[in-house]
C-alpha cells in the first residue's frame, strides 16, 4: 500500500439503490448550491449592519467585531470534525440537521434583544454552517459520476467564490429598504428552500468506517484552528505583539504541531492523513486556495472604503460595484472544467493565477482619486476571471486526493483552507493598507489642527468625519486622506501581486499534474492500484 493513500472503504449505494439520473443530479446540485449560498451569505451579510448594531445596543467596536467573527470562528474550527462525522453518520441527515439549526439560529439572530444573545445565535449559526458546508461538496464528489463531477464542482466553486458578494448586495438592499434585522431573512429563506429540496433530492450516502473516530485528532484540530483564526482576527485590533495575540499564536502553532504528530502516528486511522500532502494534488490545490481566497478577501478590505470614502458612494452602490468581479468569477468557475479537460489542471490554475496577478497590477497602476471606478474596472474583471479559473481545478485537486470514504474530510479541508486564507488575507492586506495610509498622510497634515490630524491618522473614514471641524482646512484634509488611501492601496495591491506571482511559480513547478481525474473504472480497482495513481499526482 502506498503511504500516500489510505485504503478506500466500499461506498454504499444511494437510498434507492440506483445511481441518480441526470434530472436528479441537477436537483442535487441546485439543492447543495442553495444550501451553500445560505452559509456564504451569512458570512458576508452582517458586515453591512455594523453601525446599526453598535447604535441600537450601544455596543463597542470590539463587541460588534465579535458578533461577526464568532460565526467564522465556530465555522472554521468545526469543519474537519463535522465533515468526518458526516461521512460516518450520513451526509443527508447531517445536511438536514445543519439546515434546521441554521434556520433557527438565523431567526434568533433577527429577533435578538441584545448583543450577548446575538453572539450566541451567531455561534449556533457557525456550528450549523460547519455541518452544512463540507456536506454540500462531499455530496457532489461522492454522488456525481466522474464525467459530470468537474462541472458540478465548478458550479459549487462559483457559488463559494462569488456568492459572498451577491449575499452582501442583497443584504445591503434589505438594510436600505427595510431594517437591518431583515438581512437575516435571506439566509433563513435559502436554508428553508434547501431543507425542503434535501428531503426529496439528496441521496442518503454514508461510508462504512473501519476504525474508531479520531477524537483526539478532532479536538486538536479544533484548538489549532481556533488559535490561528483568533490571531488573524484579533491581531489587527489588539496589535500583533499584544500578550493575548501572542498567546493565541502559541496555542495555534503548538496544537497544529501536535495534530500533525498525532495524525502521523494514527496513519490510516487518522482524521486527516497528513502524508497525503506529499502529493502534488493536495499540496498544490490547498496552497492555491489559501492564497487566492486570501487575496480575494483582502481586495474587499481595500475596495469598500475606496468606493465609500474616496468616491463617496453608499454601501449598496459600493456592493453593486463589486458585482462585475463576482459575476466573472462565477462564469469562469463553470468554464474552468472544460479548460482543465483540454489543457490540464496545472495549466488552467497557472492561467488563472497569472490573470489574477495581472488584475492586481492593473488596479495598482491605474487607481487614482480622479480616475474613479472605470480606472480599476479592468483590473477587477481580470481578477474575477483569473480566480474563477484557478479555484475550480484547485478544489477538485483537493477532493480527488482523498478516497471516496473520506470526502467529508476532503471537503472540510477545502473549506478550512478557504477560511484560513480569508482571515490571513484580511489581516495582512488590511495591515499593509493601514500602514501605507498612515505613512503617506503624515507628510500631508501640515497646518491641520493637532486633534484632527491625530484622528485622521486612524483611517480615511476618521479623517472624513473630522474634516468639518477643521474650518477652511476641511477640503485639504479630505484630499490628503483620499490621496493617502490610494497610496496605501497601491502598496497593498503590489504586495498581493507579488504573492500571486510567487504562487504562480510554485504551481507551474509543483502544481497538480496535467492529467485527467480518476475514471470510474479506476475507482473500482483495488485500493493499492488506486493509491499509486493518486500518489503519482
Short mmCIF file of C-alpha atoms in Angstrom, two decimals:
data_model
loop_
_atom_site.label_atom_id
_atom_site.label_comp_id
_atom_site.label_asym_id
_atom_site.label_seq_id
_atom_site.Cartn_x
_atom_site.Cartn_y
_atom_site.Cartn_z
CA UNK A 1 0.00 0.00 0.00
CA UNK A 2 1.29 3.47 -0.83
CA UNK A 3 1.91 5.66 2.17
CA UNK A 4 0.23 8.50 0.31
CA UNK A 5 -3.24 6.99 0.26
CA UNK A 6 -5.23 5.12 2.92
CA UNK A 7 -7.38 2.20 1.85
CA UNK A 8 -10.78 3.08 0.48
CA UNK A 9 -13.95 1.92 2.13
CA UNK A 10 -16.57 0.48 -0.12
CA UNK A 11 -19.14 3.17 -0.87
CA UNK A 12 -22.73 2.46 -0.04
CA UNK A 13 -25.36 2.97 -2.72
CA UNK A 14 -27.88 5.75 -2.57
CA UNK A 15 -31.06 5.23 -0.62
CA UNK A 16 -32.97 3.98 -3.65
CA UNK A 17 -30.17 1.60 -4.62
CA UNK A 18 -29.61 3.17 -8.05
CA UNK A 19 -27.32 5.81 -9.45
CA UNK A 20 -29.06 9.20 -9.80
CA UNK A 21 -30.20 10.13 -13.31
CA UNK A 22 -29.45 13.46 -14.99
CA UNK A 23 -32.59 15.16 -13.65
CA UNK A 24 -31.87 14.12 -10.10
CA UNK A 25 -28.23 15.17 -10.42
CA UNK A 26 -29.40 18.65 -11.42
CA UNK A 27 -31.75 18.73 -8.44
CA UNK A 28 -28.92 17.65 -6.12
CA UNK A 29 -26.65 20.39 -7.50
CA UNK A 30 -29.32 23.07 -7.11
CA UNK A 31 -30.04 21.92 -3.56
CA UNK A 32 -26.45 21.95 -2.32
CA UNK A 33 -25.78 25.26 -4.11
CA UNK A 34 -28.71 26.92 -2.32
CA UNK A 35 -27.55 25.50 1.00
CA UNK A 36 -24.01 26.76 0.33
CA UNK A 37 -25.36 30.19 -0.64
CA UNK A 38 -27.16 30.41 2.71
CA UNK A 39 -23.87 29.81 4.55
CA UNK A 40 -21.84 32.19 2.37
CA UNK A 41 -24.45 34.96 2.54
CA UNK A 42 -24.46 34.72 6.32
CA UNK A 43 -20.68 35.13 6.39
CA UNK A 44 -20.65 38.41 4.47
CA UNK A 45 -24.11 39.89 5.01
CA UNK A 46 -23.67 41.09 8.58
CA UNK A 47 -20.79 43.37 7.61
CA UNK A 48 -23.26 45.92 6.24
CA UNK A 49 -25.02 46.24 9.63
CA UNK A 50 -22.07 47.01 11.91
CA UNK A 51 -23.07 50.62 12.53
CA UNK A 52 -26.73 49.73 13.10
CA UNK A 53 -25.88 47.13 15.76
CA UNK A 54 -23.47 49.46 17.54
CA UNK A 55 -26.09 52.22 17.72
CA UNK A 56 -29.06 50.04 18.75
CA UNK A 57 -27.26 48.23 21.57
CA UNK A 58 -24.61 50.80 22.45
CA UNK A 59 -22.06 48.12 21.64
CA UNK A 60 -18.35 48.80 21.32
CA UNK A 61 -16.46 48.11 18.11
CA UNK A 62 -14.88 45.09 19.79
CA UNK A 63 -18.31 43.64 20.59
CA UNK A 64 -19.52 44.24 17.05
CA UNK A 65 -16.45 42.52 15.64
CA UNK A 66 -17.09 39.53 17.90
CA UNK A 67 -20.66 39.32 16.60
CA UNK A 68 -19.20 38.98 13.12
CA UNK A 69 -16.15 36.88 14.00
CA UNK A 70 -17.94 34.39 16.28
CA UNK A 71 -19.64 32.89 13.24
CA UNK A 72 -16.46 32.41 11.20
CA UNK A 73 -14.51 31.16 14.22
CA UNK A 74 -17.07 28.43 15.02
CA UNK A 75 -17.39 27.56 11.33
CA UNK A 76 -13.67 27.19 10.70
CA UNK A 77 -12.97 25.30 13.94
CA UNK A 78 -15.57 22.57 13.43
CA UNK A 79 -15.32 21.93 9.69
CA UNK A 80 -12.91 18.98 9.88
CA UNK A 81 -14.58 17.07 12.76
CA UNK A 82 -18.12 17.58 11.47
CA UNK A 83 -17.07 16.73 7.91
CA UNK A 84 -15.71 13.40 9.14
CA UNK A 85 -18.83 12.75 11.24
CA UNK A 86 -20.99 13.42 8.20
CA UNK A 87 -19.17 10.67 6.29
CA UNK A 88 -19.92 8.21 9.10
CA UNK A 89 -23.46 9.12 10.13
CA UNK A 90 -24.76 10.01 6.68
CA UNK A 91 -24.50 13.15 4.58
CA UNK A 92 -28.23 13.68 4.20
CA UNK A 93 -29.01 13.55 7.96
CA UNK A 94 -26.08 15.89 8.62
CA UNK A 95 -27.30 18.35 5.99
CA UNK A 96 -30.89 18.26 7.30
CA UNK A 97 -29.76 18.79 10.90
CA UNK A 98 -27.46 21.62 9.91
CA UNK A 99 -30.14 23.42 7.90
CA UNK A 100 -32.69 23.15 10.72
CA UNK A 101 -30.28 24.56 13.31
CA UNK A 102 -29.02 27.19 10.88
CA UNK A 103 -32.53 28.45 10.15
CA UNK A 104 -33.42 28.57 13.85
CA UNK A 105 -30.21 30.45 14.63
CA UNK A 106 -31.00 32.96 11.89
CA UNK A 107 -34.45 33.62 13.33
CA UNK A 108 -32.94 34.05 16.82
CA UNK A 109 -30.37 36.49 15.46
CA UNK A 110 -33.03 38.53 13.69
CA UNK A 111 -35.01 38.85 16.92
CA UNK A 112 -32.01 39.22 19.26
CA UNK A 113 -32.72 41.78 22.04
CA UNK A 114 -29.05 42.25 22.97
CA UNK A 115 -25.51 41.83 21.72
CA UNK A 116 -24.99 38.82 24.01
CA UNK A 117 -27.96 36.97 22.51
CA UNK A 118 -26.75 37.89 19.04
CA UNK A 119 -23.30 36.42 19.72
CA UNK A 120 -24.89 33.20 20.97
CA UNK A 121 -27.07 32.97 17.88
CA UNK A 122 -24.08 33.58 15.62
CA UNK A 123 -22.09 30.83 17.34
CA UNK A 124 -25.01 28.42 16.79
CA UNK A 125 -25.18 29.51 13.16
CA UNK A 126 -21.45 28.91 12.76
CA UNK A 127 -21.70 25.40 14.24
CA UNK A 128 -24.56 24.50 11.93
CA UNK A 129 -22.76 26.07 8.95
CA UNK A 130 -19.84 23.71 9.69
CA UNK A 131 -22.33 20.85 9.36
CA UNK A 132 -23.66 22.18 6.05
CA UNK A 133 -20.65 23.44 4.13
CA UNK A 134 -18.49 20.29 3.82
CA UNK A 135 -21.56 18.15 3.09
CA UNK A 136 -22.54 20.33 0.13
CA UNK A 137 -19.26 19.48 -1.59
CA UNK A 138 -18.93 15.87 -0.40
CA UNK A 139 -22.42 15.11 -1.75
CA UNK A 140 -21.16 16.24 -5.17
CA UNK A 141 -17.89 14.31 -5.06
CA UNK A 142 -19.50 11.11 -3.75
CA UNK A 143 -22.60 11.19 -5.98
CA UNK A 144 -21.71 12.67 -9.37
CA UNK A 145 -20.04 10.43 -11.98
CA UNK A 146 -16.54 11.44 -12.97
CA UNK A 147 -17.55 12.94 -16.32
CA UNK A 148 -20.02 15.31 -14.60
CA UNK A 149 -18.12 15.93 -11.37
CA UNK A 150 -15.85 18.69 -12.66
CA UNK A 151 -18.77 20.75 -13.95
CA UNK A 152 -20.62 20.35 -10.67
CA UNK A 153 -17.56 21.37 -8.66
CA UNK A 154 -17.26 24.39 -10.96
CA UNK A 155 -20.79 25.48 -10.04
CA UNK A 156 -20.06 24.89 -6.33
CA UNK A 157 -16.85 26.90 -6.58
CA UNK A 158 -18.60 29.76 -8.35
CA UNK A 159 -21.19 29.97 -5.59
CA UNK A 160 -18.49 29.77 -2.90
CA UNK A 161 -16.39 32.46 -4.57
CA UNK A 162 -18.95 34.92 -5.91
CA UNK A 163 -21.82 34.18 -3.56
CA UNK A 164 -20.36 36.32 -0.80
CA UNK A 165 -20.60 39.49 -2.88
CA UNK A 166 -24.10 38.59 -4.06
CA UNK A 167 -25.17 37.91 -0.48
CA UNK A 168 -23.70 41.20 0.70
CA UNK A 169 -25.50 43.09 -2.06
CA UNK A 170 -28.87 41.57 -1.21
CA UNK A 171 -28.25 42.17 2.50
CA UNK A 172 -27.35 45.81 1.85
CA UNK A 173 -30.53 46.16 -0.22
CA UNK A 174 -32.63 44.79 2.65
CA UNK A 175 -30.94 47.15 5.11
CA UNK A 176 -31.58 50.14 2.84
CA UNK A 177 -35.23 49.42 2.03
CA UNK A 178 -36.31 47.90 5.35
CA UNK A 179 -34.38 47.38 8.58
CA UNK A 180 -31.00 45.82 9.39
CA UNK A 181 -32.69 42.85 11.10
CA UNK A 182 -34.25 41.85 7.79
CA UNK A 183 -30.84 40.88 6.42
CA UNK A 184 -31.24 37.54 8.24
CA UNK A 185 -34.27 36.85 6.08
CA UNK A 186 -32.13 35.88 3.07
CA UNK A 187 -30.11 33.07 4.75
CA UNK A 188 -33.21 31.76 6.55
CA UNK A 189 -35.25 31.60 3.34
CA UNK A 190 -32.38 29.94 1.48
CA UNK A 191 -31.98 27.39 4.29
CA UNK A 192 -35.72 26.64 4.26
CA UNK A 193 -35.73 26.10 0.48
CA UNK A 194 -32.63 23.90 0.67
CA UNK A 195 -34.17 21.89 3.51
CA UNK A 196 -37.34 21.17 1.55
CA UNK A 197 -35.33 20.14 -1.52
CA UNK A 198 -32.94 17.98 0.54
CA UNK A 199 -35.76 15.66 1.63
CA UNK A 200 -36.67 14.88 -1.98
CA UNK A 201 -33.39 15.26 -3.89
CA UNK A 202 -30.27 14.43 -1.87
CA UNK A 203 -29.36 10.72 -1.56
CA UNK A 204 -28.55 9.32 1.88
CA UNK A 205 -24.93 8.31 1.27
CA UNK A 206 -22.55 7.27 4.01
CA UNK A 207 -19.37 5.24 4.32
CA UNK A 208 -18.63 2.14 6.40
CA UNK A 209 -15.97 3.11 8.95
CA UNK A 210 -13.21 0.55 9.52
CA UNK A 211 -11.70 2.25 12.58
CA UNK A 212 -12.86 4.31 15.61
CA UNK A 213 -13.39 8.03 15.21
CA UNK A 214 -10.20 10.04 15.79
CA UNK A 215 -11.47 12.03 18.79
CA UNK A 216 -8.03 13.28 19.83
CA UNK A 217 -7.26 14.46 16.30
CA UNK A 218 -10.64 16.21 16.10
CA UNK A 219 -10.05 18.08 19.38
CA UNK A 220 -6.52 19.06 18.35
CA UNK A 221 -7.78 20.36 15.01
CA UNK A 222 -10.39 22.49 16.78
CA UNK A 223 -7.80 24.02 19.13
CA UNK A 224 -5.34 24.63 16.29
CA UNK A 225 -7.85 26.35 14.01
CA UNK A 226 -9.35 28.42 16.85
CA UNK A 227 -5.89 29.63 17.86
CA UNK A 228 -4.79 30.56 14.35
CA UNK A 229 -8.05 32.20 13.28
CA UNK A 230 -8.27 34.08 16.60
CA UNK A 231 -4.80 35.55 16.00
CA UNK A 232 -5.71 36.66 12.49
CA UNK A 233 -8.96 38.23 13.69
CA UNK A 234 -7.63 39.91 16.83
CA UNK A 235 -4.11 40.81 15.72
CA UNK A 236 -5.08 43.91 13.72
CA UNK A 237 -7.35 45.11 16.56
CA UNK A 238 -5.19 44.33 19.62
CA UNK A 239 -1.77 44.58 17.98
CA UNK A 240 0.49 41.76 16.86
CA UNK A 241 2.66 41.97 20.00
CA UNK A 242 -0.24 42.03 22.48
CA UNK A 243 0.04 39.18 25.04
CA UNK A 244 -3.39 37.83 24.11
CA UNK A 245 -2.42 37.75 20.44
CA UNK A 246 0.88 36.03 21.17
CA UNK A 247 -0.84 33.51 23.45
CA UNK A 248 -3.33 32.65 20.70
CA UNK A 249 -0.47 32.24 18.22
CA UNK A 250 1.38 29.92 20.60
CA UNK A 251 -1.72 27.79 21.18
CA UNK A 252 -2.44 27.57 17.45
CA UNK A 253 1.12 26.66 16.45
CA UNK A 254 1.64 24.12 19.24
CA UNK A 255 -1.74 22.47 18.63
CA UNK A 256 -1.00 22.31 14.89
CA UNK A 257 2.36 20.61 15.51
CA UNK A 258 0.83 18.11 17.94
CA UNK A 259 -2.02 17.46 15.48
CA UNK A 260 0.44 16.60 12.70
CA UNK A 261 2.44 14.30 15.00
CA UNK A 262 -0.72 12.55 16.21
CA UNK A 263 -2.09 12.07 12.71
CA UNK A 264 1.22 10.59 11.53
CA UNK A 265 1.01 8.14 14.42
CA UNK A 266 -2.61 7.20 13.60
CA UNK A 267 -1.77 6.73 9.90
CA UNK A 268 -4.75 5.13 8.13
CA UNK A 269 -6.99 5.62 11.18
CA UNK A 270 -6.35 9.36 11.35
CA UNK A 271 -8.90 12.14 10.94
CA UNK A 272 -6.73 13.60 8.16
CA UNK A 273 -3.85 11.60 6.72
CA UNK A 274 -1.23 14.36 6.56
CA UNK A 275 1.01 12.08 4.47
CA UNK A 276 -1.19 12.97 1.51
CA UNK A 277 0.33 16.46 1.46
CA UNK A 278 3.41 14.87 -0.07
CA UNK A 279 1.42 14.58 -3.26
CA UNK A 280 1.19 17.46 -5.70
CA UNK A 281 -2.58 17.49 -5.92
CA UNK A 282 -3.43 18.09 -2.28
CA UNK A 283 -0.49 20.38 -1.55
CA UNK A 284 -0.82 22.46 -4.73
CA UNK A 285 -4.60 22.75 -4.51
CA UNK A 286 -4.54 23.72 -0.84
CA UNK A 287 -1.84 26.36 -1.26
CA UNK A 288 -3.64 27.85 -4.26
CA UNK A 289 -6.96 28.08 -2.42
CA UNK A 290 -5.27 29.57 0.64
CA UNK A 291 -3.59 32.34 -1.36
CA UNK A 292 -6.37 33.05 -3.87
CA UNK A 293 -9.08 33.34 -1.22
CA UNK A 294 -6.74 35.40 0.94
CA UNK A 295 -6.14 37.87 -1.85
CA UNK A 296 -9.86 37.97 -2.72
CA UNK A 297 -10.80 38.80 0.87
CA UNK A 298 -8.02 41.37 1.09
CA UNK A 299 -9.30 43.03 -2.07
CA UNK A 300 -12.70 43.52 -0.45
CA UNK A 301 -10.99 45.24 2.50
CA UNK A 302 -9.48 47.72 0.06
CA UNK A 303 -12.35 48.20 -2.37
CA UNK A 304 -15.17 49.05 0.02
CA UNK A 305 -13.51 52.04 1.72
CA UNK A 306 -12.33 53.20 -1.70
CA UNK A 307 -15.89 53.23 -3.01
CA UNK A 308 -17.37 54.76 0.12
CA UNK A 309 -14.74 57.20 1.42
CA UNK A 310 -12.88 58.12 -1.76
CA UNK A 311 -15.73 58.03 -4.28
CA UNK A 312 -18.43 58.89 -1.74
CA UNK A 313 -20.77 56.03 -2.68
CA UNK A 314 -23.42 54.42 -0.47
CA UNK A 315 -23.00 50.94 0.96
CA UNK A 316 -25.49 49.50 -1.53
CA UNK A 317 -23.83 51.13 -4.53
CA UNK A 318 -20.39 50.06 -3.26
CA UNK A 319 -21.56 46.47 -3.03
CA UNK A 320 -23.08 46.64 -6.51
CA UNK A 321 -19.74 47.89 -7.82
CA UNK A 322 -18.19 44.58 -6.74
CA UNK A 323 -20.67 42.54 -8.77
CA UNK A 324 -18.74 42.53 -12.11
CA UNK A 325 -15.81 40.78 -10.43
CA UNK A 326 -18.13 38.29 -8.73
CA UNK A 327 -20.04 37.59 -11.96
CA UNK A 328 -16.81 36.92 -13.89
CA UNK A 329 -15.67 34.63 -11.10
CA UNK A 330 -18.88 32.61 -11.21
CA UNK A 331 -18.86 32.36 -15.01
CA UNK A 332 -15.25 31.22 -15.33
CA UNK A 333 -15.63 28.78 -12.43
CA UNK A 334 -18.13 26.97 -14.62
CA UNK A 335 -15.87 27.13 -17.68
CA UNK A 336 -12.73 26.01 -15.86
CA UNK A 337 -13.52 22.24 -16.00
CA UNK A 338 -13.66 22.34 -19.81
CA UNK A 339 -10.34 24.14 -19.97
CA UNK A 340 -8.80 21.73 -17.46
CA UNK A 341 -10.04 18.76 -19.51
CA UNK A 342 -8.25 20.13 -22.58
CA UNK A 343 -5.06 21.61 -21.14
CA UNK A 344 -4.76 20.05 -17.69
CA UNK A 345 -5.37 21.22 -14.14
CA UNK A 346 -1.95 22.79 -13.63
CA UNK A 347 -2.13 24.79 -16.86
CA UNK A 348 -5.62 26.05 -16.02
CA UNK A 349 -4.57 27.02 -12.50
CA UNK A 350 -1.48 28.80 -13.87
CA UNK A 351 -3.51 30.82 -16.36
CA UNK A 352 -5.97 31.77 -13.62
CA UNK A 353 -3.25 32.85 -11.21
CA UNK A 354 -1.50 34.83 -13.97
CA UNK A 355 -4.73 36.69 -14.79
CA UNK A 356 -5.32 37.41 -11.10
CA UNK A 357 -1.79 38.81 -10.82
CA UNK A 358 -2.41 40.96 -13.88
CA UNK A 359 -5.65 42.22 -12.36
CA UNK A 360 -3.92 43.36 -9.18
CA UNK A 361 -1.15 45.03 -11.16
CA UNK A 362 -3.68 46.89 -13.32
CA UNK A 363 -5.52 48.18 -10.27
CA UNK A 364 -2.27 49.26 -8.63
CA UNK A 365 -1.11 51.04 -11.78
CA UNK A 366 -4.28 52.92 -12.66
CA UNK A 367 -6.08 53.62 -9.37
CA UNK A 368 -6.34 57.32 -8.58
CA UNK A 369 -8.60 59.75 -6.79
CA UNK A 370 -9.73 61.30 -10.06
CA UNK A 371 -9.82 58.10 -12.13
CA UNK A 372 -12.84 56.76 -10.29
CA UNK A 373 -14.44 53.39 -10.88
CA UNK A 374 -13.50 52.95 -14.53
CA UNK A 375 -9.81 53.14 -13.67
CA UNK A 376 -9.99 49.91 -11.64
CA UNK A 377 -12.75 48.05 -13.50
CA UNK A 378 -10.39 46.27 -15.98
CA UNK A 379 -8.30 45.02 -13.09
CA UNK A 380 -11.40 43.78 -11.25
CA UNK A 381 -12.60 41.89 -14.34
CA UNK A 382 -9.19 40.27 -14.86
CA UNK A 383 -9.08 39.39 -11.17
CA UNK A 384 -12.51 37.75 -11.21
CA UNK A 385 -11.72 35.82 -14.39
CA UNK A 386 -8.45 34.53 -13.01
CA UNK A 387 -9.88 33.50 -9.65
CA UNK A 388 -12.66 31.51 -11.28
CA UNK A 389 -10.17 29.62 -13.44
CA UNK A 390 -7.85 28.90 -10.50
CA UNK A 391 -10.37 27.88 -7.85
CA UNK A 392 -12.26 25.06 -9.60
CA UNK A 393 -9.27 22.84 -10.52
CA UNK A 394 -7.72 23.58 -7.13
CA UNK A 395 -10.88 22.41 -5.38
CA UNK A 396 -11.01 19.25 -7.49
CA UNK A 397 -7.32 18.60 -6.81
CA UNK A 398 -8.02 18.66 -3.06
CA UNK A 399 -11.13 16.47 -3.13
CA UNK A 400 -9.68 13.91 -5.57
CA UNK A 401 -6.61 13.43 -3.34
CA UNK A 402 -8.65 11.74 -0.60
CA UNK A 403 -10.61 8.48 -1.03
CA UNK A 404 -14.34 8.43 -1.50
CA UNK A 405 -14.83 7.22 2.06
CA UNK A 406 -13.37 10.48 3.35
CA UNK A 407 -14.96 13.03 1.06
CA UNK A 408 -16.45 14.84 4.05
CA UNK A 409 -12.93 15.37 5.39
CA UNK A 410 -11.69 16.36 1.92
CA UNK A 411 -14.47 18.90 1.55
CA UNK A 412 -13.89 20.20 5.07
CA UNK A 413 -10.16 20.58 4.42
CA UNK A 414 -11.02 22.57 1.30
CA UNK A 415 -13.31 24.81 3.37
CA UNK A 416 -10.82 25.23 6.24
CA UNK A 417 -8.19 26.32 3.74
CA UNK A 418 -10.57 28.93 2.36
CA UNK A 419 -11.46 30.25 5.81
CA UNK A 420 -7.82 30.47 6.91
CA UNK A 421 -6.90 32.18 3.64
CA UNK A 422 -9.72 34.68 4.06
CA UNK A 423 -8.66 35.56 7.60
CA UNK A 424 -5.00 35.78 6.57
CA UNK A 425 -5.71 37.99 3.56
CA UNK A 426 -7.89 40.42 5.52
CA UNK A 427 -5.29 40.67 8.28
CA UNK A 428 -2.22 41.13 6.09
CA UNK A 429 -3.56 43.23 3.22
CA UNK A 430 -5.61 45.27 5.68
CA UNK A 431 -2.47 45.91 7.74
CA UNK A 432 -0.50 46.90 4.62
CA UNK A 433 -3.24 49.30 3.58
CA UNK A 434 -3.43 50.85 7.05
CA UNK A 435 0.35 51.17 7.32
CA UNK A 436 0.68 52.67 3.86
CA UNK A 437 -2.10 55.15 4.60
CA UNK A 438 -0.51 56.31 7.87
CA UNK A 439 2.90 56.64 6.26
CA UNK A 440 1.51 58.69 3.37
CA UNK A 441 -0.76 61.04 5.34
CA UNK A 442 1.89 62.06 7.87
CA UNK A 443 3.51 64.31 5.29
CA UNK A 444 0.21 65.88 4.24
CA UNK A 445 -1.06 67.17 7.59
CA UNK A 446 0.86 70.44 7.74
CA UNK A 447 -1.42 73.20 9.03
CA UNK A 448 -4.17 70.76 10.15
CA UNK A 449 -5.18 71.18 13.85
CA UNK A 450 -3.44 68.60 16.02
CA UNK A 451 -6.57 66.82 17.26
CA UNK A 452 -7.97 66.49 13.76
CA UNK A 453 -4.60 65.34 12.44
CA UNK A 454 -4.38 62.63 15.11
CA UNK A 455 -7.88 61.48 14.23
CA UNK A 456 -7.06 61.47 10.51
CA UNK A 457 -4.13 59.12 11.07
CA UNK A 458 -6.50 56.42 12.31
CA UNK A 459 -8.08 55.92 8.88
CA UNK A 460 -9.75 57.59 5.94
CA UNK A 461 -13.26 57.33 7.44
CA UNK A 462 -11.98 59.05 10.59
CA UNK A 463 -10.37 61.78 8.51
CA UNK A 464 -13.55 62.45 6.53
CA UNK A 465 -15.54 62.57 9.77
CA UNK A 466 -13.10 65.02 11.41
CA UNK A 467 -12.83 67.31 8.39
CA UNK A 468 -15.92 69.51 9.05
CA UNK A 469 -14.43 70.60 12.39
CA UNK A 470 -11.26 71.99 10.82
CA UNK A 471 -12.84 75.05 9.22
CA UNK A 472 -11.16 76.13 6.00
CA UNK A 473 -8.79 73.13 6.21
CA UNK A 474 -11.67 70.69 5.68
CA UNK A 475 -11.20 70.12 1.96
CA UNK A 476 -7.42 69.91 2.33
CA UNK A 477 -7.80 67.19 4.95
CA UNK A 478 -10.27 65.22 2.83
CA UNK A 479 -7.99 65.46 -0.22
CA UNK A 480 -4.98 64.39 1.84
CA UNK A 481 -6.84 61.39 3.24
CA UNK A 482 -8.10 60.28 -0.14
CA UNK A 483 -4.70 60.51 -1.79
CA UNK A 484 -3.04 58.77 1.15
CA UNK A 485 -5.57 55.95 0.91
CA UNK A 486 -4.73 55.49 -2.77
CA UNK A 487 -1.03 55.36 -1.86
CA UNK A 488 -1.76 52.68 0.74
CA UNK A 489 -3.95 50.87 -1.80
CA UNK A 490 -1.06 50.67 -4.24
CA UNK A 491 1.26 49.18 -1.62
CA UNK A 492 -1.30 46.52 -0.71
CA UNK A 493 -2.03 45.68 -4.36
CA UNK A 494 1.64 45.35 -5.28
CA UNK A 495 2.19 43.12 -2.26
CA UNK A 496 -0.75 40.94 -3.31
CA UNK A 497 0.58 40.78 -6.87
CA UNK A 498 3.99 39.67 -5.56
CA UNK A 499 2.37 36.89 -3.51
CA UNK A 500 0.37 35.71 -6.51
CA UNK A 501 3.49 35.80 -8.70
CA UNK A 502 5.26 33.55 -6.18
CA UNK A 503 2.23 31.24 -6.20
CA UNK A 504 2.34 31.13 -10.00
CA UNK A 505 5.95 29.92 -9.92
CA UNK A 506 5.07 27.31 -7.28
CA UNK A 507 2.08 25.97 -9.22
CA UNK A 508 3.98 25.94 -12.51
CA UNK A 509 6.74 23.85 -10.92
CA UNK A 510 4.92 21.85 -8.24
CA UNK A 511 1.22 22.06 -9.07
CA UNK A 512 -1.02 19.09 -9.87
CA UNK A 513 -0.02 17.09 -12.92
CA UNK A 514 -1.77 17.88 -16.19
CA UNK A 515 -3.64 14.58 -16.11
CA UNK A 516 -7.34 13.75 -16.15
CA UNK A 517 -9.08 12.85 -12.88
CA UNK A 518 -9.57 9.21 -11.91
CA UNK A 519 -12.02 7.38 -14.13
CA UNK A 520 -14.92 5.38 -12.83
CA UNK A 521 -13.08 2.21 -13.71
CA UNK A 522 -10.09 3.33 -11.67
CA UNK A 523 -12.31 3.83 -8.62
CA UNK A 524 -13.35 0.20 -8.86
CA UNK A 525 -9.77 -1.06 -8.79
CA UNK A 526 -8.16 -2.43 -5.65
CA UNK A 527 -7.10 0.20 -3.15
CA UNK A 528 -3.41 -0.37 -3.79
CA UNK A 529 -3.75 0.33 -7.51
CA UNK A 530 -5.80 3.48 -6.95
CA UNK A 531 -3.37 4.62 -4.28
CA UNK A 532 -0.50 4.51 -6.72
CA UNK A 533 -2.39 6.70 -9.20
CA UNK A 534 -3.23 9.31 -6.56
CA UNK A 535 0.26 9.30 -5.10
CA UNK A 536 1.69 9.90 -8.56
CA UNK A 537 -0.10 13.21 -8.69
#
